[in-house]
Amino acid sequence: MLIVVRFLEKITHSSGIIAALIIIPLIVTTCYEVFARYMFGAPTIWAYELGYMGMGAHFLLGMAYTLKEKAHIRIDLIYAFRGPRTKAAIDFLSYAVIMLPFTIWLSWGLFMYYEEALMFGETSGQSAWNPVIWPFRLCMMIGFILLAIQLLAESLKCLSVLVGQSASLEEAE
């Protein structure tokens, strides 16, 4: 079971690297926009949309990596004072029963949203640039699929603790 977890987490880790690298073109775009606007008085027609789409892609592709690294906000009022098996049961209920089905359902809906934009050549309508919107919708869908993959990995870690294969969630990592 933990071999599968390691494979799934390699996928998640790779998406985290990609999400981190998206910051580079965002920085270049923003610096170029500021330079063009204030030095030449010639703002671009594409920087705003590239900025919000890039930041959205960064956020969406980084969700799964953030879960893998346990960096999402958690309220430890009750959770922190429980044993490893109780923590695993709480996490399993949260991940496998609540979040995973919702994330799969949302991924399917986002696939249809992406497919519609691709089929009809939908554009953003937010600026004079007006780019096609399907690449951003594809990032949305991929981000939630990656989150589903990491939720599955987290659920398997919880199961390994619940069935006695691992002593704690930290050991299952």
Short mmCIF file of C-alpha atoms in Angstrom, two decimals:
data_model
loop_
_atom_site.label_atom_id
_atom_site.label_comp_id
_atom_site.label_asym_id
_atom_site.label_seq_id
_atom_site.Cartn_x
_atom_site.Cartn_y
_atom_site.Cartn_z
CA MET A 1 0.00 0.00 0.00
CA LEU A 2 2.80 2.42 0.85
CA ILE A 3 4.47 1.74 -2.53
CA VAL A 4 1.34 3.13 -4.19
CA VAL A 5 1.45 6.13 -1.83
CA ARG A 6 5.05 6.88 -2.81
CA PHE A 7 4.17 6.70 -6.52
CA LEU A 8 1.18 9.04 -6.08
CA GLU A 9 3.27 11.46 -4.05
CA LYS A 10 5.93 11.60 -6.79
CA ILE A 11 3.20 12.89 -9.11
CA THR A 12 2.17 15.44 -6.50
CA HIS A 13 5.77 16.50 -5.88
CA SER A 14 6.28 17.08 -9.62
CA SER A 15 3.18 19.26 -9.77
CA GLY A 16 4.52 21.27 -6.85
CA ILE A 17 7.72 21.96 -8.77
CA ILE A 18 5.72 23.05 -11.82
CA ALA A 19 3.54 25.30 -9.63
CA ALA A 20 6.67 26.89 -8.15
CA LEU A 21 8.17 27.49 -11.60
CA ILE A 22 5.03 29.33 -12.74
CA ILE A 23 6.13 32.18 -10.47
CA ILE A 24 9.07 32.96 -12.79
CA PRO A 25 7.00 34.06 -15.82
CA LEU A 26 4.67 35.91 -13.44
CA ILE A 27 7.57 37.94 -12.08
CA VAL A 28 8.93 38.64 -15.59
CA THR A 29 5.47 39.65 -16.84
CA THR A 30 4.83 41.96 -13.90
CA CYS A 31 8.26 43.60 -14.15
CA TYR A 32 7.85 44.10 -17.88
CA GLU A 33 4.38 45.62 -17.40
CA VAL A 34 5.63 48.04 -14.75
CA PHE A 35 8.64 49.00 -16.88
CA ALA A 36 6.54 49.48 -20.04
CA ARG A 37 3.84 51.44 -18.23
CA TYR A 38 6.02 53.83 -16.25
CA MET A 39 9.13 54.16 -18.43
CA PHE A 40 7.46 54.26 -21.85
CA GLY A 41 3.88 55.16 -20.96
CA ALA A 42 2.77 52.12 -22.98
CA PRO A 43 0.98 49.52 -20.86
CA THR A 44 0.47 46.08 -22.35
CA ILE A 45 -2.92 44.64 -23.23
CA TRP A 46 -2.01 41.17 -22.01
CA ALA A 47 -0.27 41.50 -18.61
CA TYR A 48 -3.41 41.70 -16.47
CA GLU A 49 -4.94 38.51 -17.86
CA LEU A 50 -1.67 36.63 -17.96
CA GLY A 51 -1.15 37.63 -14.33
CA TYR A 52 -4.47 36.40 -12.97
CA MET A 53 -4.39 33.23 -15.06
CA GLY A 54 -0.80 32.49 -14.03
CA MET A 55 -1.53 33.12 -10.37
CA GLY A 56 -4.64 30.94 -10.59
CA ALA A 57 -2.63 28.14 -12.21
CA HIS A 58 0.05 28.51 -9.51
CA PHE A 59 -2.57 28.21 -6.77
CA LEU A 60 -4.50 25.34 -8.37
CA LEU A 61 -1.47 23.24 -9.31
CA GLY A 62 0.01 23.80 -5.84
CA MET A 63 -3.02 22.55 -3.86
CA ALA A 64 -2.00 18.89 -3.94
CA TYR A 65 1.61 19.64 -3.02
CA THR A 66 0.41 21.78 -0.13
CA LEU A 67 -1.69 18.87 1.17
CA LYS A 68 1.28 16.51 0.79
CA GLU A 69 3.44 18.84 2.87
CA LYS A 70 0.68 19.25 5.52
CA ALA A 71 0.65 23.01 4.92
CA HIS A 72 -3.12 23.51 4.78
CA ILE A 73 -4.70 25.13 7.82
CA ARG A 74 -5.90 22.67 10.44
CA ILE A 75 -7.67 23.44 13.69
CA ASP A 76 -5.88 21.34 16.28
CA LEU A 77 -8.19 21.99 19.21
CA ILE A 78 -9.36 18.38 19.40
CA TYR A 79 -7.13 16.64 16.85
CA ALA A 80 -3.79 17.37 18.56
CA PHE A 81 -4.71 15.54 21.76
CA ARG A 82 -5.66 12.25 20.10
CA GLY A 83 -3.66 9.10 19.46
CA PRO A 84 -2.32 8.05 16.06
CA ARG A 85 -5.23 5.71 15.25
CA THR A 86 -7.84 8.32 16.15
CA LYS A 87 -6.00 10.93 14.06
CA ALA A 88 -5.88 8.46 11.17
CA ALA A 89 -9.63 7.78 11.53
CA ILE A 90 -10.44 11.51 11.55
CA ASP A 91 -8.22 12.11 8.53
CA PHE A 92 -9.64 9.10 6.68
CA LEU A 93 -13.17 10.33 7.26
CA SER A 94 -12.19 13.82 6.09
CA TYR A 95 -10.15 12.75 3.08
CA ALA A 96 -11.78 9.57 1.75
CA VAL A 97 -15.40 10.07 2.70
CA ILE A 98 -15.88 13.83 2.34
CA MET A 99 -13.13 15.46 0.25
CA LEU A 100 -12.24 12.75 -2.30
CA PRO A 101 -15.77 12.24 -3.68
CA PHE A 102 -16.31 16.02 -3.81
CA THR A 103 -12.99 16.57 -5.58
CA ILE A 104 -13.72 13.84 -8.14
CA TRP A 105 -17.16 15.31 -8.79
CA LEU A 106 -15.65 18.80 -9.16
CA SER A 107 -12.94 17.48 -11.51
CA TRP A 108 -15.62 15.98 -13.74
CA GLY A 109 -17.54 19.26 -13.78
CA LEU A 110 -14.35 21.16 -14.59
CA PHE A 111 -13.65 18.74 -17.44
CA MET A 112 -17.02 19.60 -18.97
CA TYR A 113 -16.30 23.32 -18.36
CA TYR A 114 -12.92 22.95 -20.13
CA GLU A 115 -14.41 20.94 -22.98
CA GLU A 116 -17.08 23.57 -23.59
CA ALA A 117 -14.50 26.37 -23.74
CA LEU A 118 -12.35 24.36 -26.13
CA MET A 119 -15.26 23.39 -28.37
CA PHE A 120 -16.69 26.90 -28.70
CA GLY A 121 -13.39 28.82 -28.66
CA GLU A 122 -14.55 30.81 -25.64
CA THR A 123 -12.50 33.89 -24.79
CA SER A 124 -12.08 35.71 -21.51
CA GLY A 125 -13.70 39.03 -22.40
CA GLN A 126 -11.67 40.75 -19.67
CA SER A 127 -9.34 42.90 -21.78
CA ALA A 128 -8.46 43.96 -25.30
CA TRP A 129 -6.21 40.91 -25.56
CA ASN A 130 -9.20 38.57 -24.99
CA PRO A 131 -7.34 35.22 -25.05
CA VAL A 132 -8.98 31.82 -25.34
CA ILE A 133 -9.85 30.54 -21.89
CA TRP A 134 -9.47 26.78 -22.33
CA PRO A 135 -5.80 26.59 -21.15
CA PHE A 136 -6.76 28.15 -17.82
CA ARG A 137 -9.75 25.84 -17.47
CA LEU A 138 -7.47 22.91 -18.24
CA CYS A 139 -5.21 24.02 -15.35
CA MET A 140 -8.26 24.19 -13.10
CA MET A 141 -9.23 20.63 -13.97
CA ILE A 142 -5.68 19.28 -13.64
CA GLY A 143 -5.27 21.02 -10.27
CA PHE A 144 -8.30 19.26 -8.84
CA ILE A 145 -7.30 15.91 -10.38
CA LEU A 146 -3.91 16.27 -8.69
CA LEU A 147 -5.66 17.12 -5.43
CA ALA A 148 -7.77 13.95 -5.81
CA ILE A 149 -4.59 11.93 -6.35
CA GLN A 150 -3.05 13.35 -3.17
CA LEU A 151 -6.29 12.80 -1.23
CA LEU A 152 -6.13 9.15 -2.32
CA ALA A 153 -2.51 8.94 -1.12
CA GLU A 154 -3.45 10.52 2.23
CA SER A 155 -6.39 8.10 2.57
CA LEU A 156 -4.10 5.13 1.93
CA LYS A 157 -1.68 6.42 4.60
CA CYS A 158 -4.58 6.61 7.04
CA LEU A 159 -5.65 3.07 6.13
CA SER A 160 -2.13 1.80 6.74
CA VAL A 161 -2.34 3.17 10.28
CA LEU A 162 -5.88 1.87 10.85
CA VAL A 163 -4.99 -1.69 9.75
CA GLY A 164 -1.75 -1.68 11.74
CA GLN A 165 0.72 -1.56 8.84
CA SER A 166 2.15 1.73 10.18
CA ALA A 167 2.27 2.99 13.77
CA SER A 168 1.50 6.62 12.91
CA LEU A 169 0.75 8.93 10.00
CA GLU A 170 4.31 10.26 10.15
CA GLU A 171 5.66 6.71 9.77
CA ALA A 172 3.36 6.10 6.79
CA GLU A 173 4.97 8.99 4.87
#
